[in-house]
Amino acid sequence: MSAYKPPHIPASEITPEHLYINRRTLLAGLAAGATFAAAPGAFAAPPKLAQGESLKTVPGPFPKPKRAETSFEDITHYNNFYEFGIGKADPFRNSEDFKPYPWTFEIGGMVQKPQTVDIETLLTKFPLEDRVYRMRCVEAWSMVIPWVGIPLKSIIDMAEPTGSAKYVAFEGVVRPKEMPGQSGFGQPMPWPYVEGLRLDEANHPLTIIAVGLYGKTLLNQSGAPMRLVVPWKYGFKGIKSITKITLTDTQPPNSWNLLAPHEYGFYANVNPNVPHPRWSQASERVIGEGGGLFGGGKRIDTQMFNGYGDEVASLYAGMDLKKNY
Ligand SMILES: Nc1nc2c(c(=O)[nH]1)N[C@H]1C(S)=C(S)[C@@H](COP(=O)(O)O)O[C@H]1N2
Ligand SMILES: [Mo]
């Protein structure tokens, strides 16, 4: 064999993006045309996605919050994503080696149609909705984020859950070579990051899988290519870079509860009346409004269910939310 080693440059870097897409489409068409007469639509290969690419969106069904949207700069430079480190700046600093595309995830467990889903195909199946949501972290800071997403229910229904399914379990990605927080000493938690919802919470129309924000595909630090968004729960429920969705009849584990069960429960509903054992949850610091990114700033009162009580309070009728925190 020759000693020649090709340089490590992906085709997408040496071919301008639009030509690359056209070439793929052309190749798909040629392959189909070689043996069959192409059916209408057969030439439409799914788009090849990249971080920060513009998405075509439709208006979502919920009104925008009254509070102003947090800037793109703040949303993408103040994050929690322990796979890249525990500091708020670590996700944007340490995530450049992570490759969110191509991406597939599994839906399985108590379903009729377990399947592996390619995200590029998924994005051609459902309209991408604009969903501007208030987001509230358990650390008592908040943002307003213009997500782009798909109702989680649409994705779950593709797999046709059986009657015994009661919960949905989620798993994050494990890629120590691309995620510095997953390699070396002093790792903050066991991997993968895991989360769970009750099936009725997962199917609630507010619950989405976000694939973008501000009209563009997610950057790595925000959970590319797909992450959970449940706006009436503390931020840690919003698991990033999901690889697996499993329908089950038992309450799934969630990473922060495994780590500190007295501090973080399964439900994690935003609740100003139930303090965290080490701090109050009655108010929150608004990221980007006065003060610096890393301190100070305006404080506002935290609302029950983060302001989404009209929509979700009925899910918890009769439950003691002090016990089920
Ligand atoms: N995989 C994974 N998902 C995660 C986390 C994480 O460390 N790893 N952190 C959670 C926490 S604590 C919060 S507050 C939100 C933060 O989302 P944001 O950085 O997009 O604001 O992501 C959640 N999802
Ligand atoms: Mo958080």
Tab-separated table of C-alpha atoms and ligand atoms in Angstrom:
chain	number	residue	atom	x	y	z
A	1	MET	CA	0.000	0.000	0.000
A	2	SER	CA	1.137	3.530	-0.543
A	3	ALA	CA	2.296	5.553	2.460
A	4	TYR	CA	0.026	8.416	1.484
A	5	LYS	CA	-2.292	9.538	4.296
A	6	PRO	CA	-5.197	11.741	3.330
A	7	PRO	CA	-5.521	14.922	5.389
A	8	HIS	CA	-8.220	14.878	8.067
A	9	ILE	CA	-10.532	17.386	6.449
A	10	PRO	CA	-14.202	16.444	6.283
A	11	ALA	CA	-15.842	16.895	2.891
A	12	SER	CA	-18.188	19.460	4.396
A	13	GLU	CA	-15.240	21.757	5.062
A	14	ILE	CA	-13.785	21.701	1.576
A	15	THR	CA	-17.107	21.882	-0.259
A	16	PRO	CA	-19.308	24.954	0.209
A	17	GLU	CA	-22.437	23.925	2.115
A	18	HIS	CA	-24.987	24.497	-0.658
A	19	LEU	CA	-22.952	22.520	-3.185
A	20	TYR	CA	-22.556	19.721	-0.671
A	21	ILE	CA	-26.308	19.480	-0.160
A	22	ASN	CA	-26.909	19.536	-3.912
A	23	ARG	CA	-24.360	16.792	-4.452
A	24	ARG	CA	-26.040	14.597	-1.833
A	25	THR	CA	-29.437	15.247	-3.362
A	26	LEU	CA	-28.069	14.467	-6.807
A	27	LEU	CA	-26.464	11.231	-5.597
A	28	ALA	CA	-29.691	10.141	-3.925
A	29	GLY	CA	-31.548	10.863	-7.163
A	30	LEU	CA	-29.078	8.949	-9.315
A	31	ALA	CA	-29.189	5.926	-7.038
A	32	ALA	CA	-32.968	5.863	-7.106
A	33	GLY	CA	-33.135	6.486	-10.859
A	34	ALA	CA	-30.732	3.680	-11.723
A	35	THR	CA	-33.277	0.936	-11.118
A	36	PHE	CA	-36.637	2.573	-10.418
A	37	ALA	CA	-38.609	5.393	-11.866
A	38	ALA	CA	-38.279	8.069	-9.181
A	39	ALA	CA	-41.483	8.822	-7.279
A	40	PRO	CA	-42.256	12.473	-6.552
A	41	GLY	CA	-40.208	13.527	-3.534
A	42	ALA	CA	-37.633	10.778	-3.994
A	43	PHE	CA	-34.992	13.382	-4.814
A	44	ALA	CA	-35.482	15.250	-1.540
A	45	ALA	CA	-32.623	14.022	0.648
A	46	PRO	CA	-32.822	15.334	4.237
A	47	PRO	CA	-30.805	18.517	4.747
A	48	LYS	CA	-27.334	18.186	6.182
A	49	LEU	CA	-27.347	20.114	9.440
A	50	ALA	CA	-24.640	22.090	11.187
A	51	GLN	CA	-24.488	24.174	14.382
A	52	GLY	CA	-26.035	27.622	14.123
A	53	GLU	CA	-27.771	27.005	10.789
A	54	SER	CA	-31.037	28.858	10.059
A	55	LEU	CA	-34.239	26.862	10.483
A	56	LYS	CA	-37.649	27.412	8.943
A	57	THR	CA	-40.109	27.841	11.814
A	58	VAL	CA	-43.837	28.306	12.394
A	59	PRO	CA	-45.420	30.192	15.316
A	60	GLY	CA	-45.999	27.994	18.368
A	61	PRO	CA	-49.340	27.756	20.222
A	62	PHE	CA	-48.382	29.650	23.414
A	63	PRO	CA	-48.151	33.430	23.919
A	64	LYS	CA	-44.725	34.935	24.572
A	65	PRO	CA	-43.858	35.707	28.200
A	66	LYS	CA	-44.122	39.377	29.202
A	67	ARG	CA	-40.471	39.494	30.213
A	68	ALA	CA	-37.898	40.394	27.549
A	69	GLU	CA	-35.984	37.684	25.728
A	70	THR	CA	-32.484	37.049	27.056
A	71	SER	CA	-29.792	37.915	24.485
A	72	PHE	CA	-28.290	35.160	22.327
A	73	GLU	CA	-24.919	36.102	23.803
A	74	ASP	CA	-26.076	35.465	27.396
A	75	ILE	CA	-28.034	32.298	26.495
A	76	THR	CA	-24.938	30.761	24.917
A	77	HIS	CA	-22.264	31.961	27.387
A	78	TYR	CA	-23.831	31.115	30.745
A	79	ASN	CA	-24.717	27.415	30.782
A	80	ASN	CA	-24.832	24.256	32.826
A	81	PHE	CA	-23.544	21.250	30.897
A	82	TYR	CA	-21.292	19.198	33.140
A	83	GLU	CA	-20.083	16.994	30.290
A	84	PHE	CA	-17.955	20.032	29.384
A	85	GLY	CA	-17.074	21.088	32.947
A	86	ILE	CA	-18.874	22.487	35.975
A	87	GLY	CA	-18.275	26.222	35.400
A	88	LYS	CA	-20.855	28.399	33.630
A	89	ALA	CA	-18.311	29.319	30.943
A	90	ASP	CA	-17.035	25.754	30.458
A	91	PRO	CA	-19.765	24.705	28.005
A	92	PHE	CA	-18.931	27.433	25.466
A	93	ARG	CA	-15.180	27.181	26.078
A	94	ASN	CA	-14.808	23.410	26.062
A	95	SER	CA	-17.391	22.182	23.554
A	96	GLU	CA	-15.703	22.851	20.232
A	97	ASP	CA	-14.663	19.221	19.649
A	98	PHE	CA	-18.183	17.885	20.112
A	99	LYS	CA	-19.820	16.748	16.852
A	100	PRO	CA	-23.623	16.908	17.042
A	101	TYR	CA	-24.201	15.832	13.433
A	102	PRO	CA	-24.944	13.303	12.107
A	103	TRP	CA	-27.064	12.171	15.095
A	104	THR	CA	-29.423	9.320	15.794
A	105	PHE	CA	-31.354	8.501	18.948
A	106	GLU	CA	-33.354	5.471	20.048
A	107	ILE	CA	-36.959	5.301	21.205
A	108	GLY	CA	-37.778	2.023	22.870
A	109	GLY	CA	-39.042	0.246	25.968
A	110	MET	CA	-42.805	-0.120	26.305
A	111	VAL	CA	-43.673	0.774	22.710
A	112	GLN	CA	-45.101	-1.051	19.691
A	113	LYS	CA	-42.535	0.408	17.298
A	114	PRO	CA	-39.068	0.772	18.795
A	115	GLN	CA	-36.871	2.667	16.378
A	116	THR	CA	-33.679	4.542	15.702
A	117	VAL	CA	-34.411	8.063	14.531
A	118	ASP	CA	-32.084	10.226	12.452
A	119	ILE	CA	-32.438	13.847	13.548
A	120	GLU	CA	-32.027	15.223	10.023
A	121	THR	CA	-34.986	13.096	8.947
A	122	LEU	CA	-36.937	14.007	12.088
A	123	LEU	CA	-36.667	17.696	11.231
A	124	THR	CA	-38.349	17.109	7.883
A	125	LYS	CA	-41.295	15.289	9.541
A	126	PHE	CA	-42.672	17.937	11.878
A	127	PRO	CA	-43.065	21.719	11.696
A	128	LEU	CA	-40.464	23.453	13.849
A	129	GLU	CA	-42.291	25.699	16.305
A	130	ASP	CA	-41.161	28.946	17.924
A	131	ARG	CA	-41.617	28.547	21.677
A	132	VAL	CA	-40.518	31.514	23.778
A	133	TYR	CA	-40.373	30.182	27.345
A	134	ARG	CA	-39.404	31.424	30.780
A	135	MET	CA	-36.636	29.172	32.099
A	136	ARG	CA	-35.731	28.940	35.793
A	137	CYS	CA	-32.641	27.140	37.118
A	138	VAL	CA	-32.643	25.539	40.586
A	139	GLU	CA	-29.697	27.883	41.331
A	140	ALA	CA	-32.216	30.781	41.337
A	141	TRP	CA	-31.375	32.477	38.055
A	142	SER	CA	-33.650	32.770	35.073
A	143	MET	CA	-33.756	33.553	31.363
A	144	VAL	CA	-36.381	33.889	28.652
A	145	ILE	CA	-35.389	31.704	25.717
A	146	PRO	CA	-36.846	31.671	22.198
A	147	TRP	CA	-36.571	27.951	21.532
A	148	VAL	CA	-37.272	26.179	18.271
A	149	GLY	CA	-38.707	22.748	18.889
A	150	ILE	CA	-41.079	19.877	18.337
A	151	PRO	CA	-43.650	18.731	20.922
A	152	LEU	CA	-42.169	15.726	22.726
A	153	LYS	CA	-45.544	14.001	22.305
A	154	SER	CA	-45.129	13.953	18.505
A	155	ILE	CA	-41.825	12.130	18.885
A	156	ILE	CA	-43.109	9.680	21.505
A	157	ASP	CA	-46.173	8.862	19.394
A	158	MET	CA	-43.980	7.742	16.469
A	159	ALA	CA	-43.054	4.756	18.652
A	160	GLU	CA	-46.636	4.019	19.787
A	161	PRO	CA	-46.381	3.566	23.581
A	162	THR	CA	-48.211	0.563	25.033
A	163	GLY	CA	-50.915	0.916	27.687
A	164	SER	CA	-48.471	-0.033	30.458
A	165	ALA	CA	-46.080	2.882	29.804
A	166	LYS	CA	-46.261	5.436	32.659
A	167	TYR	CA	-42.918	7.266	32.504
A	168	VAL	CA	-40.340	8.415	29.978
A	169	ALA	CA	-36.620	8.000	30.680
A	170	PHE	CA	-33.918	9.988	28.869
A	171	GLU	CA	-30.188	9.409	28.463
A	172	GLY	CA	-27.542	11.907	27.434
A	173	VAL	CA	-24.482	11.191	25.346
A	174	VAL	CA	-21.194	9.632	26.504
A	175	ARG	CA	-18.218	10.766	24.432
A	176	PRO	CA	-15.209	11.310	26.684
A	177	LYS	CA	-13.012	12.101	23.663
A	178	GLU	CA	-15.234	15.043	22.736
A	179	MET	CA	-16.423	16.040	26.209
A	180	PRO	CA	-13.642	17.061	28.626
A	181	GLY	CA	-15.950	16.796	31.669
A	182	GLN	CA	-16.295	13.070	30.975
A	183	SER	CA	-12.574	12.274	31.011
A	184	GLY	CA	-9.779	12.485	33.535
A	185	PHE	CA	-9.941	12.992	37.295
A	186	GLY	CA	-12.600	14.693	39.372
A	187	GLN	CA	-15.614	13.935	37.217
A	188	PRO	CA	-18.669	15.567	38.728
A	189	MET	CA	-21.220	12.799	38.177
A	190	PRO	CA	-21.733	9.336	36.681
A	191	TRP	CA	-22.443	9.245	32.942
A	192	PRO	CA	-24.663	9.285	31.044
A	193	TYR	CA	-26.660	12.203	32.443
A	194	VAL	CA	-30.166	10.791	32.931
A	195	GLU	CA	-33.608	12.330	33.403
A	196	GLY	CA	-37.231	11.300	33.508
A	197	LEU	CA	-40.790	12.552	33.290
A	198	ARG	CA	-44.183	11.082	33.989
A	199	LEU	CA	-45.831	10.220	30.663
A	200	ASP	CA	-48.551	12.872	31.162
A	201	GLU	CA	-45.836	15.502	31.789
A	202	ALA	CA	-43.968	14.326	28.698
A	203	ASN	CA	-47.132	14.498	26.595
A	204	HIS	CA	-48.105	17.961	27.878
A	205	PRO	CA	-48.275	20.460	24.983
A	206	LEU	CA	-45.731	22.761	26.708
A	207	THR	CA	-43.059	20.027	26.713
A	208	ILE	CA	-40.775	20.132	23.693
A	209	ILE	CA	-37.603	18.712	22.310
A	210	ALA	CA	-35.653	21.814	21.327
A	211	VAL	CA	-33.416	21.662	18.276
A	212	GLY	CA	-32.698	25.371	18.017
A	213	LEU	CA	-32.959	28.830	19.531
A	214	TYR	CA	-33.313	32.270	17.973
A	215	GLY	CA	-34.266	30.504	14.716
A	216	LYS	CA	-31.002	28.581	14.389
A	217	THR	CA	-29.877	25.059	15.263
A	218	LEU	CA	-28.499	24.738	18.799
A	219	LEU	CA	-24.862	25.423	19.529
A	220	ASN	CA	-23.048	22.643	21.402
A	221	GLN	CA	-23.240	24.438	24.762
A	222	SER	CA	-27.041	24.605	24.526
A	223	GLY	CA	-27.439	20.844	24.044
A	224	ALA	CA	-27.026	20.264	20.307
A	225	PRO	CA	-28.522	18.637	18.438
A	226	MET	CA	-31.568	18.011	20.693
A	227	ARG	CA	-32.483	18.624	24.324
A	228	LEU	CA	-35.530	18.507	26.528
A	229	VAL	CA	-37.355	21.718	27.547
A	230	VAL	CA	-39.991	21.602	30.333
A	231	PRO	CA	-40.618	25.244	31.259
A	232	TRP	CA	-42.460	24.697	34.561
A	233	LYS	CA	-39.610	22.624	36.016
A	234	TYR	CA	-36.151	23.586	37.239
A	235	GLY	CA	-33.534	23.707	34.481
A	236	PHE	CA	-31.828	20.451	35.408
A	237	LYS	CA	-34.783	18.476	33.983
A	238	GLY	CA	-33.816	19.788	30.521
A	239	ILE	CA	-31.387	17.031	29.588
A	240	LYS	CA	-29.071	17.943	26.702
A	241	SER	CA	-27.730	15.951	23.738
A	242	ILE	CA	-30.229	13.103	24.096
A	243	THR	CA	-29.367	9.660	22.687
A	244	LYS	CA	-32.107	7.511	24.164
A	245	ILE	CA	-35.802	7.822	25.063
A	246	THR	CA	-37.318	4.835	26.884
A	247	LEU	CA	-40.962	4.291	27.845
A	248	THR	CA	-41.249	2.480	31.161
A	249	ASP	CA	-43.677	1.630	33.972
A	250	THR	CA	-41.316	2.610	36.798
A	251	GLN	CA	-40.096	6.062	37.831
A	252	PRO	CA	-36.783	6.643	36.012
A	253	PRO	CA	-33.630	7.851	37.779
A	254	ASN	CA	-32.521	11.463	37.356
A	255	SER	CA	-28.907	12.542	37.732
A	256	TRP	CA	-29.280	15.330	40.316
A	257	ASN	CA	-31.521	13.182	42.502
A	258	LEU	CA	-28.971	10.338	42.371
A	259	LEU	CA	-26.260	12.790	43.386
A	260	ALA	CA	-28.107	14.615	46.209
A	261	PRO	CA	-31.554	13.098	46.890
A	262	HIS	CA	-32.386	15.501	49.741
A	263	GLU	CA	-31.730	18.521	47.551
A	264	TYR	CA	-33.170	17.494	44.178
A	265	GLY	CA	-36.273	15.391	43.669
A	266	PHE	CA	-37.864	13.689	40.702
A	267	TYR	CA	-40.561	16.318	40.123
A	268	ALA	CA	-38.455	19.499	40.325
A	269	ASN	CA	-41.464	21.744	39.691
A	270	VAL	CA	-40.580	25.416	40.109
A	271	ASN	CA	-42.074	26.276	43.490
A	272	PRO	CA	-41.339	29.464	45.469
A	273	ASN	CA	-42.912	27.888	48.597
A	274	VAL	CA	-40.519	24.957	48.826
A	275	PRO	CA	-36.981	26.182	49.532
A	276	HIS	CA	-33.937	24.218	48.493
A	277	PRO	CA	-32.359	22.959	51.751
A	278	ARG	CA	-29.502	25.466	51.309
A	279	TRP	CA	-31.241	28.485	49.775
A	280	SER	CA	-34.608	30.122	49.086
A	281	GLN	CA	-36.541	29.545	45.873
A	282	ALA	CA	-38.770	32.593	46.419
A	283	SER	CA	-36.948	34.857	43.957
A	284	GLU	CA	-34.614	34.631	40.997
A	285	ARG	CA	-31.823	36.655	39.385
A	286	VAL	CA	-32.634	37.714	35.826
A	287	ILE	CA	-29.622	36.985	33.633
A	288	GLY	CA	-28.768	39.957	31.450
A	289	GLU	CA	-30.918	42.544	33.253
A	290	GLY	CA	-28.584	44.885	35.054
A	291	GLY	CA	-25.492	43.611	36.811
A	292	GLY	CA	-22.913	41.490	35.065
A	293	LEU	CA	-23.361	38.105	33.523
A	294	PHE	CA	-21.733	36.486	36.541
A	295	GLY	CA	-23.263	38.442	39.393
A	296	GLY	CA	-25.654	41.119	40.595
A	297	GLY	CA	-28.604	41.940	38.388
A	298	LYS	CA	-32.293	42.376	38.852
A	299	ARG	CA	-34.227	39.991	41.125
A	300	ILE	CA	-37.871	39.132	40.570
A	301	ASP	CA	-40.310	36.940	42.494
A	302	THR	CA	-40.412	33.330	41.380
A	303	GLN	CA	-43.866	32.163	40.319
A	304	MET	CA	-45.521	28.843	41.076
A	305	PHE	CA	-44.795	26.437	38.191
A	306	ASN	CA	-42.614	29.229	36.774
A	307	GLY	CA	-45.761	31.078	35.667
A	308	TYR	CA	-47.269	28.090	33.845
A	309	GLY	CA	-49.740	27.161	36.604
A	310	ASP	CA	-52.851	27.666	34.450
A	311	GLU	CA	-51.540	25.065	32.035
A	312	VAL	CA	-50.003	22.480	34.370
A	313	ALA	CA	-51.372	22.745	37.935
A	314	SER	CA	-54.014	20.079	37.185
A	315	LEU	CA	-51.261	17.508	36.575
A	316	TYR	CA	-50.476	17.648	40.302
A	317	ALA	CA	-53.990	17.885	41.787
A	318	GLY	CA	-54.067	16.232	45.210
A	319	MET	CA	-50.288	15.780	45.404
A	320	ASP	CA	-48.215	17.097	48.306
A	321	LEU	CA	-45.627	19.180	46.473
A	322	LYS	CA	-43.465	19.517	49.591
A	323	LYS	CA	-43.009	15.748	49.612
A	324	ASN	CA	-42.875	15.456	45.845
A	325	TYR	CA	-40.258	18.186	45.306
B	1	LIG	N1	-26.642	16.441	29.570
B	1	LIG	C1	-26.808	17.454	30.445
B	1	LIG	N2	-27.961	18.132	30.415
B	1	LIG	C2	-28.160	19.161	31.280
B	1	LIG	C3	-27.172	19.512	32.241
B	1	LIG	C4	-25.956	18.777	32.229
B	1	LIG	O1	-25.034	19.018	33.038
B	1	LIG	N3	-25.805	17.763	31.310
B	1	LIG	N4	-27.410	20.540	33.134
B	1	LIG	C5	-28.829	20.884	33.409
B	1	LIG	C6	-28.991	22.114	34.171
B	1	LIG	S1	-28.581	22.054	35.821
B	1	LIG	C7	-29.554	23.241	33.648
B	1	LIG	S2	-29.905	24.607	34.594
B	1	LIG	C8	-29.865	23.323	32.186
B	1	LIG	C9	-29.189	24.542	31.603
B	1	LIG	O2	-29.551	24.736	30.268
B	1	LIG	P1	-28.907	25.983	29.488
B	1	LIG	O3	-27.431	25.932	29.666
B	1	LIG	O4	-29.327	25.794	28.068
B	1	LIG	O5	-29.497	27.232	30.099
B	1	LIG	O6	-29.418	22.171	31.464
B	1	LIG	C10	-29.654	20.944	32.122
B	1	LIG	N5	-29.335	19.845	31.221
B	2	MO	MO	-29.627	23.998	36.771
